[in-house]
Coordinates of N, CA and C in Angstrom, one line a residue:
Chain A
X1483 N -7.6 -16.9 10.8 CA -7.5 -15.5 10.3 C -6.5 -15.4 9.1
X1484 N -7.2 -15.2 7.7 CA -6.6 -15.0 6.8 C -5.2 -14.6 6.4
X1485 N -4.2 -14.5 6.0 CA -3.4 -13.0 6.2 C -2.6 -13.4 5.1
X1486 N -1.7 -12.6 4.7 CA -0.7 -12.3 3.5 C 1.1 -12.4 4.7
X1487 N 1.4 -13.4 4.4 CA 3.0 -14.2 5.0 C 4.0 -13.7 3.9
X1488 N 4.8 -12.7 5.0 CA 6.0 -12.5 3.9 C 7.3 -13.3 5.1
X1489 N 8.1 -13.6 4.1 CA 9.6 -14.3 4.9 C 10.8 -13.4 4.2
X1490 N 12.2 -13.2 4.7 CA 12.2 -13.3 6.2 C 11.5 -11.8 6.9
X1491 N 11.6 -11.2 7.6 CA 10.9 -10.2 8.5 C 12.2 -9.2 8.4
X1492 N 13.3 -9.4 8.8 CA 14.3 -8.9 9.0 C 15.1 -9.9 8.1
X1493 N 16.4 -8.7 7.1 CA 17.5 -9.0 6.4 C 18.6 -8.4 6.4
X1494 N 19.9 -8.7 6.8 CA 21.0 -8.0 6.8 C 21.6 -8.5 6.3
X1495 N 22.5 -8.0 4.9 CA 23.4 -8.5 3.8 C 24.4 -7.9 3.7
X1496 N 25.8 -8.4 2.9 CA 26.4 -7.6 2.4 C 26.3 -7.0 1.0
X1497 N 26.9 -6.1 0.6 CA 26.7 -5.5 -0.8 C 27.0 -6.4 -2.0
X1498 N 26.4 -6.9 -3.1 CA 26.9 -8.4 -4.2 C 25.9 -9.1 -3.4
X1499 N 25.5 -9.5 -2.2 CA 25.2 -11.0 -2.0 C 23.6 -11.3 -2.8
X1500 N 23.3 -12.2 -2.9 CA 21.9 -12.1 -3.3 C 20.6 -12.4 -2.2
X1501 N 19.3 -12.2 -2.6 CA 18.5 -11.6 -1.8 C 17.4 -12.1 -2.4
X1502 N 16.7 -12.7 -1.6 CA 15.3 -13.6 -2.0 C 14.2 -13.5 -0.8
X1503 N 13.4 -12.7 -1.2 CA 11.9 -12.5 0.0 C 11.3 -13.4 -0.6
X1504 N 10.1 -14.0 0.3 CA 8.7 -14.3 -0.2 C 7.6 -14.3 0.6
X1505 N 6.6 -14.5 -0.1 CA 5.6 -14.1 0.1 C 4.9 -15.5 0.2
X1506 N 3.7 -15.6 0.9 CA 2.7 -16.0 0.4 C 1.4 -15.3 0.5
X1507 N 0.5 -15.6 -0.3 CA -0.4 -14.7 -0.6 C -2.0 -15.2 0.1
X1508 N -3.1 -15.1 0.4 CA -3.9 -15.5 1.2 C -4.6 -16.4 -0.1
X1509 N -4.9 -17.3 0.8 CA -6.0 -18.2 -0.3 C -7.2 -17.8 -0.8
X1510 N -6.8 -18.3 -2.5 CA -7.8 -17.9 -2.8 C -7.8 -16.5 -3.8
X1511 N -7.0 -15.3 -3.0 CA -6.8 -14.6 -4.2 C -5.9 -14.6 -5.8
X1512 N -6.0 -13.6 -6.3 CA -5.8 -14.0 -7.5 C -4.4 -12.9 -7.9
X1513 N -4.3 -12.3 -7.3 CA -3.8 -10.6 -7.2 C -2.4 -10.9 -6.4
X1514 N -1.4 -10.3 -7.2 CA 0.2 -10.1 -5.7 C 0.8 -9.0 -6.5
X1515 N 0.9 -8.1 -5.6 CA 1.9 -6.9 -5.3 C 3.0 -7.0 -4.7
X1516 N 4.3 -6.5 -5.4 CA 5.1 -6.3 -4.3 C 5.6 -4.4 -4.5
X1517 N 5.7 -4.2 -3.5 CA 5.7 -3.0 -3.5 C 7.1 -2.4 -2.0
X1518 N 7.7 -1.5 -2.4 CA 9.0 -1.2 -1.8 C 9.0 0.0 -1.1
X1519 N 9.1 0.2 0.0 CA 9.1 1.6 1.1 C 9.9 2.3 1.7
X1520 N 10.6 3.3 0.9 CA 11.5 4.1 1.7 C 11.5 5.2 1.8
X1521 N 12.4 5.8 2.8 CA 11.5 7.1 3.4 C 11.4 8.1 2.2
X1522 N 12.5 8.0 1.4 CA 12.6 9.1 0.1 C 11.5 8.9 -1.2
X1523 N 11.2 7.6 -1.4 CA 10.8 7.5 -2.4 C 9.0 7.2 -2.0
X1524 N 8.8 6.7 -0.6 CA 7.5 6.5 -0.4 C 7.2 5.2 -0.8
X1525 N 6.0 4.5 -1.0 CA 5.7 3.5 -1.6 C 5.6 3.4 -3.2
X1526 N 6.2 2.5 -3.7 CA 6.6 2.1 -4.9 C 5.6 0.6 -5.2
X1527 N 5.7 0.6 -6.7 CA 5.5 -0.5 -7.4 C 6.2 -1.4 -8.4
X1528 N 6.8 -2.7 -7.3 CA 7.4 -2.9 -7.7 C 7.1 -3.8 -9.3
X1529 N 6.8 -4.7 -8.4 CA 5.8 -6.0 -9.9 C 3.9 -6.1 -9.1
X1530 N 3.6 -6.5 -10.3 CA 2.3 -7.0 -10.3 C 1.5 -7.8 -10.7
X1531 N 0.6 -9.1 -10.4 CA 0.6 -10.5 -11.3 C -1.1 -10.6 -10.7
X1532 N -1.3 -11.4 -12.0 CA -2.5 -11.6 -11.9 C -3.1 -12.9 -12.1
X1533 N -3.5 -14.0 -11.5 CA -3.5 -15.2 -11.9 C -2.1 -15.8 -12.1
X1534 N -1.0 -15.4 -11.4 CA 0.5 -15.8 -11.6 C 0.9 -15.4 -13.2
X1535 N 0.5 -14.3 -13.9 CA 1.5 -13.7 -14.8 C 1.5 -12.2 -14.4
X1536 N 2.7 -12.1 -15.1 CA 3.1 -10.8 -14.6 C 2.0 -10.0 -15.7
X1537 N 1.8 -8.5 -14.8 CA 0.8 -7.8 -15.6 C 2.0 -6.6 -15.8
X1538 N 2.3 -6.1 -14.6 CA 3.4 -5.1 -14.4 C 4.2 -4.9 -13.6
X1539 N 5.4 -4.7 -14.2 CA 6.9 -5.1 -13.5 C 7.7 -3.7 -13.6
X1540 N 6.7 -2.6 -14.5 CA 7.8 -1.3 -14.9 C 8.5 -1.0 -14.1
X1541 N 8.3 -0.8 -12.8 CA 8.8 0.0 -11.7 C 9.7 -0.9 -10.8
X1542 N 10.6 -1.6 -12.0 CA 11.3 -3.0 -11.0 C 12.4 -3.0 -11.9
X1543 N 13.7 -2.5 -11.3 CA 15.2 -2.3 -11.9 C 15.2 -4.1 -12.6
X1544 N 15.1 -4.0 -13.9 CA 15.3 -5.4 -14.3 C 16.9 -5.7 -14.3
X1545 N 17.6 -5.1 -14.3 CA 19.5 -5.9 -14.6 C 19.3 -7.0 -12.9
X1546 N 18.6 -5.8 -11.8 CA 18.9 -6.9 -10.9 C 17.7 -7.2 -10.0
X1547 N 16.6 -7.1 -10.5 CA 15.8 -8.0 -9.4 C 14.9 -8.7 -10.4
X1548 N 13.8 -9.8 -9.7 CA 13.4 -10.3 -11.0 C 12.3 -10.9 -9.9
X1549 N 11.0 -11.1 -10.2 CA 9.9 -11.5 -9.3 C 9.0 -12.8 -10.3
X1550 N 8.8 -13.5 -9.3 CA 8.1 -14.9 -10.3 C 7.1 -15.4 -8.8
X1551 N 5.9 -16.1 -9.9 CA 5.6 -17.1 -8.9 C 5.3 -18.4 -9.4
X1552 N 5.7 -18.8 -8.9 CA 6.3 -20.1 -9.2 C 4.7 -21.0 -9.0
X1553 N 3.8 -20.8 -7.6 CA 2.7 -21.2 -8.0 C 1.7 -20.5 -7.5
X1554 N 0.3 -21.0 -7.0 CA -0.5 -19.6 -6.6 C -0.3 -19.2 -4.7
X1555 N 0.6 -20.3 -4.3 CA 0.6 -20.1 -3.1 C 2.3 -19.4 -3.0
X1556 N 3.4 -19.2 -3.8 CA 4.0 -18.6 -3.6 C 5.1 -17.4 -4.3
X1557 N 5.0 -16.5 -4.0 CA 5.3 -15.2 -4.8 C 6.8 -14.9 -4.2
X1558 N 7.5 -15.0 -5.2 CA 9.3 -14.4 -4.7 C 9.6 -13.3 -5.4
X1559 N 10.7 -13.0 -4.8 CA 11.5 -11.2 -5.3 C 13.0 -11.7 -4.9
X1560 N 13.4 -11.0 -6.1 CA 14.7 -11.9 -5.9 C 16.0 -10.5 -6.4
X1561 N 16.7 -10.3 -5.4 CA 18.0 -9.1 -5.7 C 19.2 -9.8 -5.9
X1562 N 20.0 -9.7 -7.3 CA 21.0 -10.3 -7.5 C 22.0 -9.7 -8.6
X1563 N 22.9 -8.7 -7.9 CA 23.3 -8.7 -7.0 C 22.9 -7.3 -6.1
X1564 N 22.9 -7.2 -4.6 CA 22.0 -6.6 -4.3 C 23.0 -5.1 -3.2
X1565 N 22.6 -3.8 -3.5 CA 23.4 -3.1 -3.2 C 22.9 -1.8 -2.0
X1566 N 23.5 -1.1 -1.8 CA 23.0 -0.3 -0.6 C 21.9 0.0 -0.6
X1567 N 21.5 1.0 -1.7 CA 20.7 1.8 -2.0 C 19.1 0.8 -2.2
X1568 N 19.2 -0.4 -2.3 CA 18.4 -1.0 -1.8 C 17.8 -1.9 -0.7
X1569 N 18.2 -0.9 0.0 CA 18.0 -1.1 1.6 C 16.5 -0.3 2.0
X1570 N 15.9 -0.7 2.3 CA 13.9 -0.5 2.2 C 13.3 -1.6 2.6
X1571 N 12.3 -1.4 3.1 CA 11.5 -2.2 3.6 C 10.3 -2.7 2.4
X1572 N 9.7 -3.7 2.7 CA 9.8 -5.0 0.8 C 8.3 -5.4 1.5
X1573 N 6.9 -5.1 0.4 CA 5.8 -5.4 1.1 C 4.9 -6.2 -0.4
X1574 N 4.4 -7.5 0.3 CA 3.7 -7.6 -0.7 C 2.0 -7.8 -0.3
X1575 N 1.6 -7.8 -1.0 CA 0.3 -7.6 -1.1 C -0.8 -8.8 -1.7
X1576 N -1.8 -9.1 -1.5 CA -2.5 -9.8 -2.3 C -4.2 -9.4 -2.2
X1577 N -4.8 -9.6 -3.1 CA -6.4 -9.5 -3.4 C -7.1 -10.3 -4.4
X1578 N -8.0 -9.8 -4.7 CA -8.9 -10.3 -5.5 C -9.7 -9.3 -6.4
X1579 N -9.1 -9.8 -7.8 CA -9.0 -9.3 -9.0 C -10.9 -8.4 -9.1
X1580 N -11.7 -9.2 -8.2 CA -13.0 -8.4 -8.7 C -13.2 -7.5 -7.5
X1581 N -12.8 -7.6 -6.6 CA -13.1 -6.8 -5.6 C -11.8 -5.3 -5.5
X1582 N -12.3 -4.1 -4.6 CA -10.7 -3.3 -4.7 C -9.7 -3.6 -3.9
X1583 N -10.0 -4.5 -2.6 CA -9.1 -4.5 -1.3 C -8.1 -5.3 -1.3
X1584 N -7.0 -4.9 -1.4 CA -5.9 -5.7 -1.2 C -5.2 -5.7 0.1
X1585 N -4.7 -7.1 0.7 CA -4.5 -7.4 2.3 C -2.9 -7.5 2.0
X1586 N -2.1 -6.8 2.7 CA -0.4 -6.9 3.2 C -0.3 -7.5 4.1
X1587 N 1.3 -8.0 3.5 CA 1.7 -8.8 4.6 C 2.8 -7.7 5.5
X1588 N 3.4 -8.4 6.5 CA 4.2 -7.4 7.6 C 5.1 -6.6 6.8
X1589 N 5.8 -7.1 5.8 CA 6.9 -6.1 5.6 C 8.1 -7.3 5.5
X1590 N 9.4 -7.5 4.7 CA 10.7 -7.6 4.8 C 11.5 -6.5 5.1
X1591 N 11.6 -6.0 6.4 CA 13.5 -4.5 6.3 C 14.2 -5.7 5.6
X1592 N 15.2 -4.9 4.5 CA 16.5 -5.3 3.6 C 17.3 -4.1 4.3
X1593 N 18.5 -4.1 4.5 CA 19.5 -4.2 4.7 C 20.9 -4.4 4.2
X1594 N 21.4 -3.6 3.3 CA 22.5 -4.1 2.7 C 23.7 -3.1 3.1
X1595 N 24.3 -3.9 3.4 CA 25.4 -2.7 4.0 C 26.9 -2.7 2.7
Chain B
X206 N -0.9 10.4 -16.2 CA -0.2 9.1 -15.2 C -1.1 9.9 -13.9
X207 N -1.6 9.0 -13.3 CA -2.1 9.4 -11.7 C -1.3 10.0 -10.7
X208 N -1.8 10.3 -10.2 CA -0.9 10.9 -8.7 C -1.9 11.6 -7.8
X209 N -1.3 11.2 -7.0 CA -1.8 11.0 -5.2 C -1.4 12.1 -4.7
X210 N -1.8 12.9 -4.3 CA -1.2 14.4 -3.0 C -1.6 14.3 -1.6
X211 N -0.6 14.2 -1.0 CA -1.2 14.4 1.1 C -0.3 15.8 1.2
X212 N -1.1 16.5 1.3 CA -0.3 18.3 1.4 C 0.0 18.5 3.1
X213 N -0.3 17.4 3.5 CA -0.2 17.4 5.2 C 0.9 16.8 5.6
X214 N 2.2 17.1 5.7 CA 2.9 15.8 5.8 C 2.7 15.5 7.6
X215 N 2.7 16.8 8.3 CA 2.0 16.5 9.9 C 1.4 16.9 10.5
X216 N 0.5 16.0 11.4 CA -0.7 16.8 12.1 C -0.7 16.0 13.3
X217 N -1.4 16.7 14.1 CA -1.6 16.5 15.5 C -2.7 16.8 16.1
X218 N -3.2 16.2 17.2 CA -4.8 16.4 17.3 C -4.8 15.9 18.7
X219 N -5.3 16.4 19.8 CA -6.4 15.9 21.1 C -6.8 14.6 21.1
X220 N -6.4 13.9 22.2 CA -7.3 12.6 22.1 C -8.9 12.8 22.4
X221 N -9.9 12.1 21.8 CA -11.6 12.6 22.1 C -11.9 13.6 20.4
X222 N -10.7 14.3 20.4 CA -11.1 15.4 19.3 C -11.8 14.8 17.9
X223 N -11.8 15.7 17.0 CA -12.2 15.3 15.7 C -10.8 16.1 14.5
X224 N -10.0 14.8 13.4 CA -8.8 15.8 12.9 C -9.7 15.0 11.5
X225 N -9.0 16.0 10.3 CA -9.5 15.8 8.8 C -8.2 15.6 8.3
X226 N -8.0 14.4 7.4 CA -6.3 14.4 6.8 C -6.9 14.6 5.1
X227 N -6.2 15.6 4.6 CA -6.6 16.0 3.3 C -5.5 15.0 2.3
X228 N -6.4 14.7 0.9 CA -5.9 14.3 0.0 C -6.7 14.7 -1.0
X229 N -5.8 14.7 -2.1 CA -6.3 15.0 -3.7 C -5.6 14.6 -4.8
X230 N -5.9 13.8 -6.0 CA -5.9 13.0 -6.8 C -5.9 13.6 -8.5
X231 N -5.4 13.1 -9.4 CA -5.3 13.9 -10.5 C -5.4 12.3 -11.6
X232 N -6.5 11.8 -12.0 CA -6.5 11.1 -13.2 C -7.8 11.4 -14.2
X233 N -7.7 10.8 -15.4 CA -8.8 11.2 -16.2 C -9.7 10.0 -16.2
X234 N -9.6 8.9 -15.4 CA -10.4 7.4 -15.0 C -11.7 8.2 -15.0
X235 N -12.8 7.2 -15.2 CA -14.1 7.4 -14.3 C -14.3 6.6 -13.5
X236 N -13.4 5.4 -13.3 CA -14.0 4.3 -12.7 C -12.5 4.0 -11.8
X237 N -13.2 4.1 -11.2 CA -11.5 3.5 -10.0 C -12.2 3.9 -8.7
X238 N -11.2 3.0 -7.6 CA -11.3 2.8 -6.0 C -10.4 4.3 -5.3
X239 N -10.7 4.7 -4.1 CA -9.7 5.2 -3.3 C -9.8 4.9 -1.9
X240 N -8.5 4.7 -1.5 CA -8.6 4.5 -0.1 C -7.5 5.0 0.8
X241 N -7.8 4.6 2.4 CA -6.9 5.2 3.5 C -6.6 4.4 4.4
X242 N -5.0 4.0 4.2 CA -4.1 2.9 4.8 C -3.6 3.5 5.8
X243 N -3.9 2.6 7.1 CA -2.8 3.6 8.4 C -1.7 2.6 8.1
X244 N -0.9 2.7 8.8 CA 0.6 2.2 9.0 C 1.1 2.9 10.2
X245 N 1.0 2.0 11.6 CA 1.8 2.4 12.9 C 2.8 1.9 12.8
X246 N 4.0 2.0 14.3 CA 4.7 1.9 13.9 C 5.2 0.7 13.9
X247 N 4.7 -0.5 13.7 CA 4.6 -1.8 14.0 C 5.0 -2.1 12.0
X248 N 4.6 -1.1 11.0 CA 4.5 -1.0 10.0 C 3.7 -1.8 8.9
X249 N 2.8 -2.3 9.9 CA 2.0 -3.1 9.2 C 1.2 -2.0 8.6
X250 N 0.6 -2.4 7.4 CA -0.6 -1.7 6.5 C -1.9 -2.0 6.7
X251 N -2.5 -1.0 6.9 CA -4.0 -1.8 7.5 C -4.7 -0.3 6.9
X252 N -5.8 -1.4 6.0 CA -7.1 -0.7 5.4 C -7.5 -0.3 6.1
X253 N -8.1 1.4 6.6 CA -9.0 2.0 7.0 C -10.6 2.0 6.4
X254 N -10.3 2.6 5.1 CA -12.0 2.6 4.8 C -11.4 3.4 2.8
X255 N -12.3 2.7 2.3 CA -12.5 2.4 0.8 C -13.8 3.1 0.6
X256 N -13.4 3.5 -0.8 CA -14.5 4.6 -1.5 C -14.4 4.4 -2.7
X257 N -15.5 3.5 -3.5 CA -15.5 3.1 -5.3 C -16.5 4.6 -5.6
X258 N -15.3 5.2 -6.8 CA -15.7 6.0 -7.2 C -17.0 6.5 -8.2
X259 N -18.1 5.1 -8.3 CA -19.1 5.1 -8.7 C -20.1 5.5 -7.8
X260 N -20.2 5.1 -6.5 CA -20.7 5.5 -5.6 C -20.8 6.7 -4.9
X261 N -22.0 7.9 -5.2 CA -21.9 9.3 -4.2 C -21.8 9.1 -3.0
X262 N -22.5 8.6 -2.2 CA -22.5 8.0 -0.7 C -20.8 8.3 -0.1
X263 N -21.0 8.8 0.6 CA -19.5 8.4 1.6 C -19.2 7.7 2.2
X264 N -18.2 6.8 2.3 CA -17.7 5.8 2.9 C -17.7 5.9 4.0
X265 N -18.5 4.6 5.1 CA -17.9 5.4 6.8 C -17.2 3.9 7.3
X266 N -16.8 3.7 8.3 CA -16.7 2.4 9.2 C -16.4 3.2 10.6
X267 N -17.4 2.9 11.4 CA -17.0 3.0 13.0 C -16.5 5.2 13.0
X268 N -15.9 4.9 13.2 CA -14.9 6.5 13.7 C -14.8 7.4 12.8
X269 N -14.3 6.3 11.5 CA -13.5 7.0 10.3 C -14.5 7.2 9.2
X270 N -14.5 8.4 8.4 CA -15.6 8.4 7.3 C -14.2 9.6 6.6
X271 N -14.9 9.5 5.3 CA -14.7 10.0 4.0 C -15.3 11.5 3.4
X272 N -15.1 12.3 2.8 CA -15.7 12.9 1.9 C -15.2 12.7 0.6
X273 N -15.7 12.6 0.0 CA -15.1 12.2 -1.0 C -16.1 13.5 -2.2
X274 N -15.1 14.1 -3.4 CA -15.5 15.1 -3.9 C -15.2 15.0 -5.2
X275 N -15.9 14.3 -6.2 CA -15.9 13.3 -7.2 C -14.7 14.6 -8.1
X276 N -15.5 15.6 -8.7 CA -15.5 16.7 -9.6 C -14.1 18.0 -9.2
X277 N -14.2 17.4 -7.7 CA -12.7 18.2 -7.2 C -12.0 17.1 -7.0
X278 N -12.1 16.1 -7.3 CA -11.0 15.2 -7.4 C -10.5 15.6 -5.1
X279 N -11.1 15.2 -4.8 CA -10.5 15.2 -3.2 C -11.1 14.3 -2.4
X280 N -10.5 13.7 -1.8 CA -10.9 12.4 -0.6 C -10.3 12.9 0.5
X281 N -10.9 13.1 1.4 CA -10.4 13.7 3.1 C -10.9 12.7 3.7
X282 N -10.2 11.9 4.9 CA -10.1 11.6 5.9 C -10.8 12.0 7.2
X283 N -11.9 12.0 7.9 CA -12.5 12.6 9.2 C -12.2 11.1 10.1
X284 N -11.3 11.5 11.4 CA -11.0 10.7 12.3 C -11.7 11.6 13.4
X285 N -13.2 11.1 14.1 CA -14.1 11.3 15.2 C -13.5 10.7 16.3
X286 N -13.6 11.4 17.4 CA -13.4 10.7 19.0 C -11.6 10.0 18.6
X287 N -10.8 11.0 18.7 CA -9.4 10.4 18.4 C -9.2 9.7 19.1
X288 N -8.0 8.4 19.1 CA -8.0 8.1 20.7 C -5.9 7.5 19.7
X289 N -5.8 7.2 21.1 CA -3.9 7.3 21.3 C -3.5 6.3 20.0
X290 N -4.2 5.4 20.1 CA -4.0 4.0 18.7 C -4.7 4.6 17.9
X291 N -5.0 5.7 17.5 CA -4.9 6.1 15.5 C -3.4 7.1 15.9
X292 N -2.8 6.6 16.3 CA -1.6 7.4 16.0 C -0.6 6.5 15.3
X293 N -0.2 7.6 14.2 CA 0.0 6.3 13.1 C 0.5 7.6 11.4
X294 N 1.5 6.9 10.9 CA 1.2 7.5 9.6 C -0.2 7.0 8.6
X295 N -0.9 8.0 7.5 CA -1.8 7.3 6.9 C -1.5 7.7 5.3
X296 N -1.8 6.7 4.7 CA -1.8 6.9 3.3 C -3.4 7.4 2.6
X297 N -3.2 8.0 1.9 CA -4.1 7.9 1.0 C -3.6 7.2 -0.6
X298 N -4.5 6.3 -1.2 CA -4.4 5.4 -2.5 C -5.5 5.8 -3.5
X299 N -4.9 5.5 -4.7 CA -5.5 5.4 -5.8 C -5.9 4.4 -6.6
X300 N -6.7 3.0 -6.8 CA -6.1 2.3 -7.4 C -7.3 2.3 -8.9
X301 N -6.7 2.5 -9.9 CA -7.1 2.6 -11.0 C -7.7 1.2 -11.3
X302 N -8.7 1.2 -12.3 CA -8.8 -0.6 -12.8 C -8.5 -0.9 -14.1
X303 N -7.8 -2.2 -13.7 CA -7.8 -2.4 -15.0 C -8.2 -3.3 -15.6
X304 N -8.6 -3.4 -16.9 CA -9.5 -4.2 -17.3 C -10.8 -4.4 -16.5
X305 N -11.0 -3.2 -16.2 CA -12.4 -3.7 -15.2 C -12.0 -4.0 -14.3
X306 N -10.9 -4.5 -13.9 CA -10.6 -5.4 -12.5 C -9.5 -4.7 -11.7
X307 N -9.0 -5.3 -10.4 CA -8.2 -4.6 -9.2 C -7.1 -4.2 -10.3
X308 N -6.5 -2.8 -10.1 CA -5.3 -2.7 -10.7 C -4.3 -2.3 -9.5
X309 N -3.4 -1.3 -9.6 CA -2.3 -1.1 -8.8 C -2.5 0.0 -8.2
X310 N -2.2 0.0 -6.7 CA -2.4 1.1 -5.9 C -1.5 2.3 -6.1
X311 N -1.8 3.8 -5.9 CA -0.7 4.7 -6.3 C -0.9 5.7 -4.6
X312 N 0.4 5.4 -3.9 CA -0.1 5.9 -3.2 C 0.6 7.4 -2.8
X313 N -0.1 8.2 -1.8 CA 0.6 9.8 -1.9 C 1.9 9.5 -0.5
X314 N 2.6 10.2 -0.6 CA 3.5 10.3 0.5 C 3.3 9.8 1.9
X315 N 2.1 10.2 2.3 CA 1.7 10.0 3.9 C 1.6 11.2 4.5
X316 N 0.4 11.3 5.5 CA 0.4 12.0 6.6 C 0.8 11.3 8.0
X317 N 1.6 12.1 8.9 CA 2.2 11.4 10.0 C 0.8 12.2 11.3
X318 N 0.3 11.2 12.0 CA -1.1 11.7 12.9 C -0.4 11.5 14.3
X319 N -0.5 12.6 14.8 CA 0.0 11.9 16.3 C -1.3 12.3 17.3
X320 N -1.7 11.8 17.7 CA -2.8 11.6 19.0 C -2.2 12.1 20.4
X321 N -2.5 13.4 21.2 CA -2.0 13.8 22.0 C -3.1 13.4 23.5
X322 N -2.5 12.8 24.1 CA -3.5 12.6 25.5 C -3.6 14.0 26.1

């Protein structure tokens, strides 16, 4: 059964420390989303890559997070240095560029106290 | 810029019943997907049912179907025979294409569904 693996599931930090999710994405597609969920702002977008380049990142505080994939099987998000207010639950996504359906993975809760 | 509206933020409904969760959409696309993501509270995201906006046809799977109102820009939700597991927040999405191809989902706030036995 296919699915979209995000790590770790649960994160609790302190405020400064740095912060690295990942993802992997299901085989095969071409498409990763990561996208961020908190009760105030709803779901967000965060970056967006297509064939492993970024398409769009607007909606991603660049001084401190920064998203790459390094290959087609692995997609990271990375907070450095990482502070309250980004404490949200961290979802990435993956599909395929010709079709509309994109499949999520569980979710990272962050935690920064 | 698109944007997504759920004017419902809650609703509640009979188990067996039939509930409508309203959404409405504002872009000048002609060509783009919409769809409706539940999320219980396990918080996983899980596709409900998809509507490419080239297609008049309404989307159905199983329980859940669509109206979809190209010219009123509005996609409603009809959840038939409720039962306790569609209790759950639901999204409604937008996703625009780009280049022809999948682009980025926009989603509205959420409606929160609670299923009453």
């Amino acid at each position: 059964d296919a699915r979209v693996t995000q790590t770790p599931r649960h994160k609790v930090t302190e405020m400064g420390q740095e912060v690295t999710m990942r993802c992997q994405p299901i085989l095969g597609h071409n498409t990763v989303f990561w996208y961020r969920q908190t009760m105030m702002q709803g779901l967000e977008l965060l970056a967006y890559f297509r064939n492993r380049a970024p398409l769009d990142d607007s909606g991603m505080p660049k001084d401190r997070f920064s998203a790459e994939m390094p290959d087609a099987t692995l997609a990271t998000l990375k907070i450095q240095p990482s502070e309250p207010r980004d404490s949200a639950v961290y979802f990435c996504a993956s599909g395929n560029s010709n079709t509309g359906e994109l499949f999520f993975g569980e979710g990272s809760r962050l935690t920064v106290l | 810029a698109q944007t997504v509206t759920q004017s419902q933020p809650e609703m509640s409904v009979q188990e067996a019943e039939t509930v409508t969760l309203s959404c409405t959409y504002d872009t000048s696309e002609n060509n783009y997907y919409l769809f409706w993501y539940k999320q219980p509270p396990s918080r996983q995201m899980i596709l409900v049912i998809r509507q490419e906006a080239y297609k008049q046809q309404n989307a159905t799977e199983n329980r859940f179907s669509v109206n979809f109102q190209k010219a009123a820009k509005s996609f409603s939700l009809k959840i038939s025979d409720s039962q306790l597991g569609d209790t759950a927040m639901y999204f409604c999405a937008f996703m625009k294409l780009f280049g022809g191809s999948q682009g980025n989902l926009i989603f509205g706030k959420g409606t929160k569904l609670s299923v009453k036995p």
